[in-house]
Amino acid sequence: MSQKLERLIQTLKDVLGEKLKSLTTDLGEVTIEVSASDYLGVARALRDHADLHFEELMDISGVDYSAYGNGAWTGRRFASTGHLLSVRHNWRLRLKVFADDDDFPVVDSVVEIWPSANWYERESFDLYGIMYSGHPDLRRILTDYGFVGHPFRKDFPVSGYVEMRYDPEQGRVVYQPVTIEPRENTPRIVREDNYGDVGHG
């Protein structure tokens, strides 16, 4: 591990203290996890503290852990993960927070701290259903206005619930239940024990 990375880790521990639920390093990248109740305060400290100075938010994404590790995951289901950059110190950080309620996931919005979070949080809301408390304009950004559900959740059907088509008789676009027939997507080499054997195809 480089001295620079060690300095970042020590600074995070000194500044954030017990607010750090976890701190991990993998492939030269530092990830910290904080509780939902500490999220806004930690984000502000990461931006404003002179020894950290993460002035730029690069990205925020939602994560659904319900199928993580082939179903072995036992923690909270939904997380919001932000990627931060300090131009002054030339280091990066991943900030992760889990929503406390799996049925109605809510975390604080960081738009007031990093304005670039606006559309990222809207995307996370649209695709994962994570609510960002305090967001100035939380509405769908990628799916249609009448879209039902959140398509990046692990329990969302691959074919969706409805399909859209133009109806020439009505002269408009209409929604109808999905008419796609389910099909086998598993390759034959996986589903057939004798696939490739001489005399068996």
mmCIF file of N, CA, C and O in Angstrom, residues 106-193:
data_model
loop_
_atom_site.group_PDB
_atom_site.id
_atom_site.type_symbol
_atom_site.label_atom_id
_atom_site.label_comp_id
_atom_site.label_asym_id
_atom_site.label_seq_id
_atom_site.Cartn_x
_atom_site.Cartn_y
_atom_site.Cartn_z
ATOM 1 N N VAL A 106 -34.863 4.975 2.063
ATOM 2 C CA VAL A 106 -34.684 6.433 2.072
ATOM 3 C C VAL A 106 -33.304 6.768 2.625
ATOM 4 O O VAL A 106 -32.901 6.223 3.655
ATOM 5 N N VAL A 107 -32.587 7.632 1.932
ATOM 6 C CA VAL A 107 -31.346 8.221 2.455
ATOM 7 C C VAL A 107 -31.390 9.718 2.145
ATOM 8 O O VAL A 107 -32.164 10.170 1.299
ATOM 9 N N ASP A 108 -30.579 10.491 2.837
ATOM 10 C CA ASP A 108 -30.545 11.935 2.602
ATOM 11 C C ASP A 108 -29.946 12.253 1.236
ATOM 12 O O ASP A 108 -29.056 11.556 0.752
ATOM 13 N N SER A 109 -30.431 13.329 0.649
ATOM 14 C CA SER A 109 -29.864 13.840 -0.591
ATOM 15 C C SER A 109 -28.620 14.662 -0.275
ATOM 16 O O SER A 109 -28.569 15.376 0.729
ATOM 17 N N VAL A 110 -27.622 14.578 -1.139
ATOM 18 C CA VAL A 110 -26.404 15.377 -0.974
ATOM 19 C C VAL A 110 -26.304 16.481 -2.035
ATOM 20 O O VAL A 110 -25.225 17.010 -2.287
ATOM 21 N N VAL A 111 -27.449 16.840 -2.625
ATOM 22 C CA VAL A 111 -27.453 17.868 -3.669
ATOM 23 C C VAL A 111 -26.956 19.205 -3.144
ATOM 24 O O VAL A 111 -26.261 19.935 -3.856
ATOM 25 N N GLU A 112 -27.272 19.547 -1.893
ATOM 26 C CA GLU A 112 -26.809 20.823 -1.345
ATOM 27 C C GLU A 112 -25.294 20.836 -1.139
ATOM 28 O O GLU A 112 -24.682 21.900 -1.133
ATOM 29 N N ILE A 113 -24.700 19.663 -0.963
ATOM 30 C CA ILE A 113 -23.249 19.570 -0.765
ATOM 31 C C ILE A 113 -22.532 19.493 -2.104
ATOM 32 O O ILE A 113 -21.560 20.215 -2.342
ATOM 33 N N TRP A 114 -23.007 18.611 -2.974
ATOM 34 C CA TRP A 114 -22.466 18.482 -4.331
ATOM 35 C C TRP A 114 -23.635 18.595 -5.308
ATOM 36 O O TRP A 114 -24.385 17.614 -5.496
ATOM 37 N N PRO A 115 -23.825 19.736 -5.953
ATOM 38 C CA PRO A 115 -24.958 19.907 -6.881
ATOM 39 C C PRO A 115 -25.004 18.866 -7.998
ATOM 40 O O PRO A 115 -26.074 18.563 -8.521
ATOM 41 N N SER A 116 -23.861 18.298 -8.370
ATOM 42 C CA SER A 116 -23.841 17.286 -9.435
ATOM 43 C C SER A 116 -24.599 16.016 -9.049
ATOM 44 O O SER A 116 -24.886 15.181 -9.903
ATOM 45 N N ALA A 117 -24.962 15.880 -7.772
ATOM 46 C CA ALA A 117 -25.708 14.696 -7.329
ATOM 47 C C ALA A 117 -27.133 14.675 -7.855
ATOM 48 O O ALA A 117 -27.784 13.628 -7.848
ATOM 49 N N ASN A 118 -27.630 15.805 -8.332
ATOM 50 C CA ASN A 118 -29.042 15.934 -8.699
ATOM 51 C C ASN A 118 -29.518 14.816 -9.630
ATOM 52 O O ASN A 118 -30.407 14.040 -9.278
ATOM 53 N N TRP A 119 -28.961 14.721 -10.814
ATOM 54 C CA TRP A 119 -29.449 13.744 -11.776
ATOM 55 C C TRP A 119 -29.038 12.320 -11.404
ATOM 56 O O TRP A 119 -29.728 11.368 -11.717
ATOM 57 N N TYR A 120 -27.900 12.158 -10.731
ATOM 58 C CA TYR A 120 -27.494 10.821 -10.288
ATOM 59 C C TYR A 120 -28.514 10.260 -9.292
ATOM 60 O O TYR A 120 -28.868 9.083 -9.341
ATOM 61 N N GLU A 121 -28.959 11.100 -8.358
ATOM 62 C CA GLU A 121 -29.948 10.639 -7.382
ATOM 63 C C GLU A 121 -31.287 10.372 -8.050
ATOM 64 O O GLU A 121 -31.982 9.422 -7.677
ATOM 65 N N ARG A 122 -31.640 11.159 -9.045
ATOM 66 C CA ARG A 122 -32.879 10.894 -9.797
ATOM 67 C C ARG A 122 -32.793 9.549 -10.516
ATOM 68 O O ARG A 122 -33.758 8.788 -10.544
ATOM 69 N N GLU A 123 -31.644 9.252 -11.090
ATOM 70 C CA GLU A 123 -31.459 7.975 -11.783
ATOM 71 C C GLU A 123 -31.565 6.812 -10.792
ATOM 72 O O GLU A 123 -32.210 5.803 -11.075
ATOM 73 N N SER A 124 -30.939 6.958 -9.636
ATOM 74 C CA SER A 124 -30.997 5.918 -8.613
ATOM 75 C C SER A 124 -32.421 5.710 -8.112
ATOM 76 O O SER A 124 -32.864 4.587 -7.887
ATOM 77 N N PHE A 125 -33.168 6.808 -7.949
ATOM 78 C CA PHE A 125 -34.577 6.711 -7.571
ATOM 79 C C PHE A 125 -35.379 5.990 -8.645
ATOM 80 O O PHE A 125 -36.175 5.095 -8.358
ATOM 81 N N ASP A 126 -35.171 6.363 -9.895
ATOM 82 C CA ASP A 126 -35.922 5.790 -11.001
ATOM 83 C C ASP A 126 -35.662 4.293 -11.145
ATOM 84 O O ASP A 126 -36.592 3.496 -11.262
ATOM 85 N N LEU A 127 -34.398 3.898 -11.111
ATOM 86 C CA LEU A 127 -34.045 2.508 -11.419
ATOM 87 C C LEU A 127 -34.094 1.575 -10.213
ATOM 88 O O LEU A 127 -34.311 0.379 -10.372
ATOM 89 N N TYR A 128 -33.878 2.109 -8.996
ATOM 90 C CA TYR A 128 -33.855 1.273 -7.797
ATOM 91 C C TYR A 128 -34.956 1.597 -6.790
ATOM 92 O O TYR A 128 -35.174 0.840 -5.851
ATOM 93 N N GLY A 129 -35.599 2.748 -6.925
ATOM 94 C CA GLY A 129 -36.635 3.133 -5.978
ATOM 95 C C GLY A 129 -36.099 3.690 -4.677
ATOM 96 O O GLY A 129 -36.828 3.741 -3.682
ATOM 97 N N ILE A 130 -34.845 4.119 -4.659
ATOM 98 C CA ILE A 130 -34.271 4.719 -3.451
ATOM 99 C C ILE A 130 -34.721 6.181 -3.393
ATOM 100 O O ILE A 130 -34.504 6.943 -4.334
ATOM 101 N N MET A 131 -35.365 6.555 -2.300
ATOM 102 C CA MET A 131 -35.821 7.931 -2.108
ATOM 103 C C MET A 131 -34.683 8.755 -1.507
ATOM 104 O O MET A 131 -34.000 8.281 -0.595
ATOM 105 N N TYR A 132 -34.509 9.974 -2.002
ATOM 106 C CA TYR A 132 -33.472 10.867 -1.486
ATOM 107 C C TYR A 132 -34.156 12.044 -0.799
ATOM 108 O O TYR A 132 -34.648 12.963 -1.458
ATOM 109 N N SER A 133 -34.198 11.988 0.513
ATOM 110 C CA SER A 133 -34.871 13.004 1.308
ATOM 111 C C SER A 133 -34.182 14.358 1.145
ATOM 112 O O SER A 133 -32.968 14.464 1.301
ATOM 113 N N GLY A 134 -34.971 15.381 0.813
ATOM 114 C CA GLY A 134 -34.429 16.713 0.634
ATOM 115 C C GLY A 134 -34.028 17.032 -0.795
ATOM 116 O O GLY A 134 -33.555 18.141 -1.069
ATOM 117 N N HIS A 135 -34.213 16.081 -1.713
ATOM 118 C CA HIS A 135 -33.887 16.342 -3.121
ATOM 119 C C HIS A 135 -34.869 17.374 -3.676
ATOM 120 O O HIS A 135 -36.063 17.282 -3.433
ATOM 121 N N PRO A 136 -34.387 18.371 -4.449
ATOM 122 C CA PRO A 136 -35.274 19.440 -4.915
ATOM 123 C C PRO A 136 -36.259 19.041 -6.013
ATOM 124 O O PRO A 136 -37.259 19.735 -6.215
ATOM 125 N N ASP A 137 -36.008 17.944 -6.717
ATOM 126 C CA ASP A 137 -36.880 17.592 -7.848
ATOM 127 C C ASP A 137 -36.792 16.090 -8.133
ATOM 128 O O ASP A 137 -36.397 15.678 -9.213
ATOM 129 N N LEU A 138 -37.172 15.277 -7.158
ATOM 130 C CA LEU A 138 -37.013 13.824 -7.300
ATOM 131 C C LEU A 138 -38.155 13.256 -8.143
ATOM 132 O O LEU A 138 -39.278 13.102 -7.666
ATOM 133 N N ARG A 139 -37.855 12.963 -9.390
ATOM 134 C CA ARG A 139 -38.817 12.332 -10.294
ATOM 135 C C ARG A 139 -38.057 11.465 -11.282
ATOM 136 O O ARG A 139 -36.834 11.550 -11.385
ATOM 137 N N ARG A 140 -38.782 10.635 -11.998
ATOM 138 C CA ARG A 140 -38.138 9.718 -12.939
ATOM 139 C C ARG A 140 -37.342 10.487 -13.987
ATOM 140 O O ARG A 140 -37.705 11.591 -14.368
ATOM 141 N N ILE A 141 -36.264 9.863 -14.443
ATOM 142 C CA ILE A 141 -35.387 10.535 -15.407
ATOM 143 C C ILE A 141 -35.134 9.680 -16.655
ATOM 144 O O ILE A 141 -34.864 10.207 -17.722
ATOM 145 N N LEU A 142 -35.253 8.354 -16.549
ATOM 146 C CA LEU A 142 -34.978 7.476 -17.689
ATOM 147 C C LEU A 142 -36.202 6.704 -18.171
ATOM 148 O O LEU A 142 -36.338 6.448 -19.365
ATOM 149 N N THR A 143 -37.082 6.320 -17.269
ATOM 150 C CA THR A 143 -38.272 5.567 -17.678
ATOM 151 C C THR A 143 -39.426 6.530 -17.954
ATOM 152 O O THR A 143 -39.372 7.713 -17.636
ATOM 153 N N ASP A 144 -40.491 5.990 -18.525
ATOM 154 C CA ASP A 144 -41.656 6.785 -18.895
ATOM 155 C C ASP A 144 -42.425 7.241 -17.661
ATOM 156 O O ASP A 144 -42.307 6.642 -16.588
ATOM 157 N N TYR A 145 -43.233 8.287 -17.807
ATOM 158 C CA TYR A 145 -43.981 8.840 -16.680
ATOM 159 C C TYR A 145 -44.888 7.809 -16.015
ATOM 160 O O TYR A 145 -45.029 7.776 -14.813
ATOM 161 N N GLY A 146 -45.515 6.957 -16.795
ATOM 162 C CA GLY A 146 -46.439 5.974 -16.234
ATOM 163 C C GLY A 146 -45.805 4.628 -15.916
ATOM 164 O O GLY A 146 -46.499 3.662 -15.641
ATOM 165 N N PHE A 147 -44.483 4.571 -15.934
ATOM 166 C CA PHE A 147 -43.778 3.300 -15.720
ATOM 167 C C PHE A 147 -44.051 2.775 -14.314
ATOM 168 O O PHE A 147 -44.060 3.531 -13.347
ATOM 169 N N VAL A 148 -44.279 1.462 -14.226
ATOM 170 C CA VAL A 148 -44.559 0.821 -12.938
ATOM 171 C C VAL A 148 -43.336 0.033 -12.494
ATOM 172 O O VAL A 148 -42.828 -0.812 -13.233
ATOM 173 N N GLY A 149 -42.856 0.299 -11.286
ATOM 174 C CA GLY A 149 -41.724 -0.450 -10.740
ATOM 175 C C GLY A 149 -40.396 0.230 -10.987
ATOM 176 O O GLY A 149 -40.317 1.354 -11.489
ATOM 177 N N HIS A 150 -39.339 -0.482 -10.616
ATOM 178 C CA HIS A 150 -37.972 0.033 -10.728
ATOM 179 C C HIS A 150 -37.122 -1.047 -11.398
ATOM 180 O O HIS A 150 -36.806 -2.072 -10.785
ATOM 181 N N PRO A 151 -36.736 -0.850 -12.657
ATOM 182 C CA PRO A 151 -36.205 -1.942 -13.482
ATOM 183 C C PRO A 151 -34.843 -2.501 -13.100
ATOM 184 O O PRO A 151 -34.478 -3.562 -13.577
ATOM 185 N N PHE A 152 -34.065 -1.848 -12.218
ATOM 186 C CA PHE A 152 -32.778 -2.423 -11.829
ATOM 187 C C PHE A 152 -32.857 -3.226 -10.533
ATOM 188 O O PHE A 152 -31.854 -3.786 -10.094
ATOM 189 N N ARG A 153 -34.028 -3.305 -9.942
ATOM 190 C CA ARG A 153 -34.175 -4.165 -8.767
ATOM 191 C C ARG A 153 -34.077 -5.616 -9.218
ATOM 192 O O ARG A 153 -34.552 -5.992 -10.287
ATOM 193 N N LYS A 154 -33.468 -6.439 -8.382
ATOM 194 C CA LYS A 154 -33.224 -7.830 -8.746
ATOM 195 C C LYS A 154 -34.507 -8.630 -8.937
ATOM 196 O O LYS A 154 -34.513 -9.640 -9.637
ATOM 197 N N ASP A 155 -35.620 -8.194 -8.311
ATOM 198 C CA ASP A 155 -36.868 -8.931 -8.444
ATOM 199 C C ASP A 155 -37.748 -8.409 -9.584
ATOM 200 O O ASP A 155 -38.856 -8.882 -9.787
ATOM 201 N N PHE A 156 -37.244 -7.446 -10.355
ATOM 202 C CA PHE A 156 -38.010 -6.924 -11.491
ATOM 203 C C PHE A 156 -37.869 -7.905 -12.653
ATOM 204 O O PHE A 156 -36.766 -8.328 -12.986
ATOM 205 N N PRO A 157 -38.998 -8.306 -13.285
ATOM 206 C CA PRO A 157 -38.901 -9.297 -14.371
ATOM 207 C C PRO A 157 -38.128 -8.757 -15.574
ATOM 208 O O PRO A 157 -38.264 -7.583 -15.933
ATOM 209 N N VAL A 158 -37.331 -9.615 -16.179
ATOM 210 C CA VAL A 158 -36.492 -9.220 -17.305
ATOM 211 C C VAL A 158 -37.339 -8.673 -18.452
ATOM 212 O O VAL A 158 -36.953 -7.727 -19.136
ATOM 213 N N SER A 159 -38.531 -9.224 -18.648
ATOM 214 C CA SER A 159 -39.397 -8.771 -19.740
ATOM 215 C C SER A 159 -40.274 -7.595 -19.341
ATOM 216 O O SER A 159 -41.011 -7.060 -20.168
ATOM 217 N N GLY A 160 -40.241 -7.178 -18.077
ATOM 218 C CA GLY A 160 -41.070 -6.065 -17.624
ATOM 219 C C GLY A 160 -42.504 -6.513 -17.361
ATOM 220 O O GLY A 160 -42.832 -7.699 -17.429
ATOM 221 N N TYR A 161 -43.357 -5.550 -17.080
ATOM 222 C CA TYR A 161 -44.764 -5.834 -16.803
ATOM 223 C C TYR A 161 -45.668 -5.470 -17.968
ATOM 224 O O TYR A 161 -46.672 -6.122 -18.222
ATOM 225 N N VAL A 162 -45.345 -4.385 -18.663
ATOM 226 C CA VAL A 162 -46.172 -3.924 -19.786
ATOM 227 C C VAL A 162 -45.275 -3.613 -20.964
ATOM 228 O O VAL A 162 -44.073 -3.414 -20.829
ATOM 229 N N GLU A 163 -45.900 -3.581 -22.140
ATOM 230 C CA GLU A 163 -45.197 -3.150 -23.336
ATOM 231 C C GLU A 163 -46.013 -2.045 -24.008
ATOM 232 O O GLU A 163 -47.214 -1.920 -23.778
ATOM 233 N N MET A 164 -45.355 -1.253 -24.810
ATOM 234 C CA MET A 164 -45.986 -0.111 -25.454
ATOM 235 C C MET A 164 -45.986 -0.345 -26.955
ATOM 236 O O MET A 164 -45.014 -0.857 -27.517
ATOM 237 N N ARG A 165 -47.099 0.002 -27.605
ATOM 238 C CA ARG A 165 -47.172 -0.115 -29.067
ATOM 239 C C ARG A 165 -48.107 0.959 -29.606
ATOM 240 O O ARG A 165 -48.939 1.499 -28.868
ATOM 241 N N TYR A 166 -47.969 1.245 -30.879
ATOM 242 C CA TYR A 166 -48.861 2.203 -31.512
ATOM 243 C C TYR A 166 -50.084 1.466 -32.022
ATOM 244 O O TYR A 166 -49.979 0.461 -32.721
ATOM 245 N N ASP A 167 -51.274 1.949 -31.663
ATOM 246 C CA ASP A 167 -52.536 1.363 -32.121
ATOM 247 C C ASP A 167 -53.102 2.252 -33.224
ATOM 248 O O ASP A 167 -53.567 3.370 -32.957
ATOM 249 N N PRO A 168 -53.100 1.757 -34.493
ATOM 250 C CA PRO A 168 -53.575 2.596 -35.603
ATOM 251 C C PRO A 168 -55.075 2.908 -35.521
ATOM 252 O O PRO A 168 -55.520 3.944 -35.987
ATOM 253 N N GLU A 169 -55.857 2.000 -34.909
ATOM 254 C CA GLU A 169 -57.298 2.248 -34.780
ATOM 255 C C GLU A 169 -57.585 3.395 -33.820
ATOM 256 O O GLU A 169 -58.480 4.207 -34.045
ATOM 257 N N GLN A 170 -56.834 3.451 -32.713
ATOM 258 C CA GLN A 170 -57.022 4.521 -31.736
ATOM 259 C C GLN A 170 -56.204 5.763 -32.084
ATOM 260 O O GLN A 170 -56.428 6.839 -31.542
ATOM 261 N N GLY A 171 -55.207 5.583 -32.954
ATOM 262 C CA GLY A 171 -54.368 6.701 -33.365
ATOM 263 C C GLY A 171 -53.452 7.199 -32.261
ATOM 264 O O GLY A 171 -53.089 8.381 -32.232
ATOM 265 N N ARG A 172 -53.061 6.292 -31.354
ATOM 266 C CA ARG A 172 -52.190 6.708 -30.249
ATOM 267 C C ARG A 172 -51.394 5.506 -29.738
ATOM 268 O O ARG A 172 -51.639 4.363 -30.108
ATOM 269 N N VAL A 173 -50.464 5.806 -28.862
ATOM 270 C CA VAL A 173 -49.666 4.770 -28.221
ATOM 271 C C VAL A 173 -50.478 4.182 -27.071
ATOM 272 O O VAL A 173 -51.112 4.904 -26.304
ATOM 273 N N VAL A 174 -50.476 2.841 -26.958
ATOM 274 C CA VAL A 174 -51.200 2.176 -25.874
ATOM 275 C C VAL A 174 -50.259 1.239 -25.134
ATOM 276 O O VAL A 174 -49.257 0.778 -25.669
ATOM 277 N N TYR A 175 -50.586 0.999 -23.864
ATOM 278 C CA TYR A 175 -49.860 0.040 -23.045
ATOM 279 C C TYR A 175 -50.688 -1.221 -22.939
ATOM 280 O O TYR A 175 -51.918 -1.164 -22.844
ATOM 281 N N GLN A 176 -50.021 -2.374 -22.934
ATOM 282 C CA GLN A 176 -50.703 -3.653 -22.781
ATOM 283 C C GLN A 176 -49.787 -4.603 -22.034
ATOM 284 O O GLN A 176 -48.587 -4.375 -21.964
ATOM 285 N N PRO A 177 -50.354 -5.678 -21.445
ATOM 286 C CA PRO A 177 -49.492 -6.656 -20.758
ATOM 287 C C PRO A 177 -48.460 -7.234 -21.725
ATOM 288 O O PRO A 177 -48.698 -7.326 -22.928
ATOM 289 N N VAL A 178 -47.338 -7.615 -21.213
ATOM 290 C CA VAL A 178 -46.249 -8.156 -22.025
ATOM 291 C C VAL A 178 -46.718 -9.419 -22.746
ATOM 292 O O VAL A 178 -47.353 -10.293 -22.152
ATOM 293 N N THR A 179 -46.398 -9.507 -24.057
ATOM 294 C CA THR A 179 -46.797 -10.675 -24.852
ATOM 295 C C THR A 179 -45.595 -11.535 -25.234
ATOM 296 O O THR A 179 -45.718 -12.428 -26.058
ATOM 297 N N ILE A 180 -44.452 -11.298 -24.640
ATOM 298 C CA ILE A 180 -43.249 -12.073 -24.953
ATOM 299 C C ILE A 180 -43.369 -13.452 -24.322
ATOM 300 O O ILE A 180 -43.653 -13.593 -23.132
ATOM 301 N N GLU A 181 -43.144 -14.481 -25.133
ATOM 302 C CA GLU A 181 -43.194 -15.851 -24.623
ATOM 303 C C GLU A 181 -41.899 -16.161 -23.893
ATOM 304 O O GLU A 181 -40.813 -15.874 -24.397
ATOM 305 N N PRO A 182 -41.990 -16.750 -22.685
ATOM 306 C CA PRO A 182 -40.754 -17.126 -21.987
ATOM 307 C C PRO A 182 -39.983 -18.171 -22.790
ATOM 308 O O PRO A 182 -40.581 -19.016 -23.438
ATOM 309 N N ARG A 183 -38.665 -18.094 -22.734
ATOM 310 C CA ARG A 183 -37.859 -19.069 -23.467
ATOM 311 C C ARG A 183 -36.657 -19.466 -22.627
ATOM 312 O O ARG A 183 -36.264 -18.767 -21.701
ATOM 313 N N GLU A 184 -36.065 -20.578 -22.990
ATOM 314 C CA GLU A 184 -34.904 -21.092 -22.274
ATOM 315 C C GLU A 184 -33.666 -20.316 -22.702
ATOM 316 O O GLU A 184 -33.325 -20.260 -23.880
ATOM 317 N N ASN A 185 -32.995 -19.671 -21.731
ATOM 318 C CA ASN A 185 -31.801 -18.889 -22.034
ATOM 319 C C ASN A 185 -30.516 -19.576 -21.596
ATOM 320 O O ASN A 185 -29.438 -19.033 -21.774
ATOM 321 N N THR A 186 -30.634 -20.759 -21.006
ATOM 322 C CA THR A 186 -29.447 -21.474 -20.550
ATOM 323 C C THR A 186 -28.817 -22.217 -21.724
ATOM 324 O O THR A 186 -29.501 -22.951 -22.435
ATOM 325 N N PRO A 187 -27.522 -22.041 -21.976
ATOM 326 C CA PRO A 187 -26.877 -22.734 -23.093
ATOM 327 C C PRO A 187 -26.988 -24.255 -22.949
ATOM 328 O O PRO A 187 -27.011 -24.784 -21.840
ATOM 329 N N ARG A 188 -27.042 -24.938 -24.088
ATOM 330 C CA ARG A 188 -27.173 -26.394 -24.076
ATOM 331 C C ARG A 188 -26.025 -27.071 -23.333
ATOM 332 O O ARG A 188 -26.220 -28.089 -22.675
ATOM 333 N N ILE A 189 -24.847 -26.488 -23.417
ATOM 334 C CA ILE A 189 -23.688 -27.103 -22.756
ATOM 335 C C ILE A 189 -23.871 -27.139 -21.238
ATOM 336 O O ILE A 189 -23.330 -27.996 -20.547
ATOM 337 N N VAL A 190 -24.679 -26.247 -20.702
ATOM 338 C CA VAL A 190 -24.939 -26.210 -19.264
ATOM 339 C C VAL A 190 -26.117 -27.108 -18.900
ATOM 340 O O VAL A 190 -26.079 -27.841 -17.918
ATOM 341 N N ARG A 191 -27.190 -27.064 -19.717
ATOM 342 C CA ARG A 191 -28.414 -27.784 -19.339
ATOM 343 C C ARG A 191 -28.457 -29.239 -19.788
ATOM 344 O O ARG A 191 -29.288 -30.003 -19.324
ATOM 345 N N GLU A 192 -27.538 -29.658 -20.684
ATOM 346 C CA GLU A 192 -27.535 -31.047 -21.147
ATOM 347 C C GLU A 192 -26.219 -31.718 -20.732
ATOM 348 O O GLU A 192 -25.149 -31.303 -21.135
ATOM 349 N N ASP A 193 -26.334 -32.784 -19.948
ATOM 350 C CA ASP A 193 -25.143 -33.476 -19.443
ATOM 351 C C ASP A 193 -24.280 -34.051 -20.554
ATOM 352 O O ASP A 193 -23.060 -34.104 -20.451
#
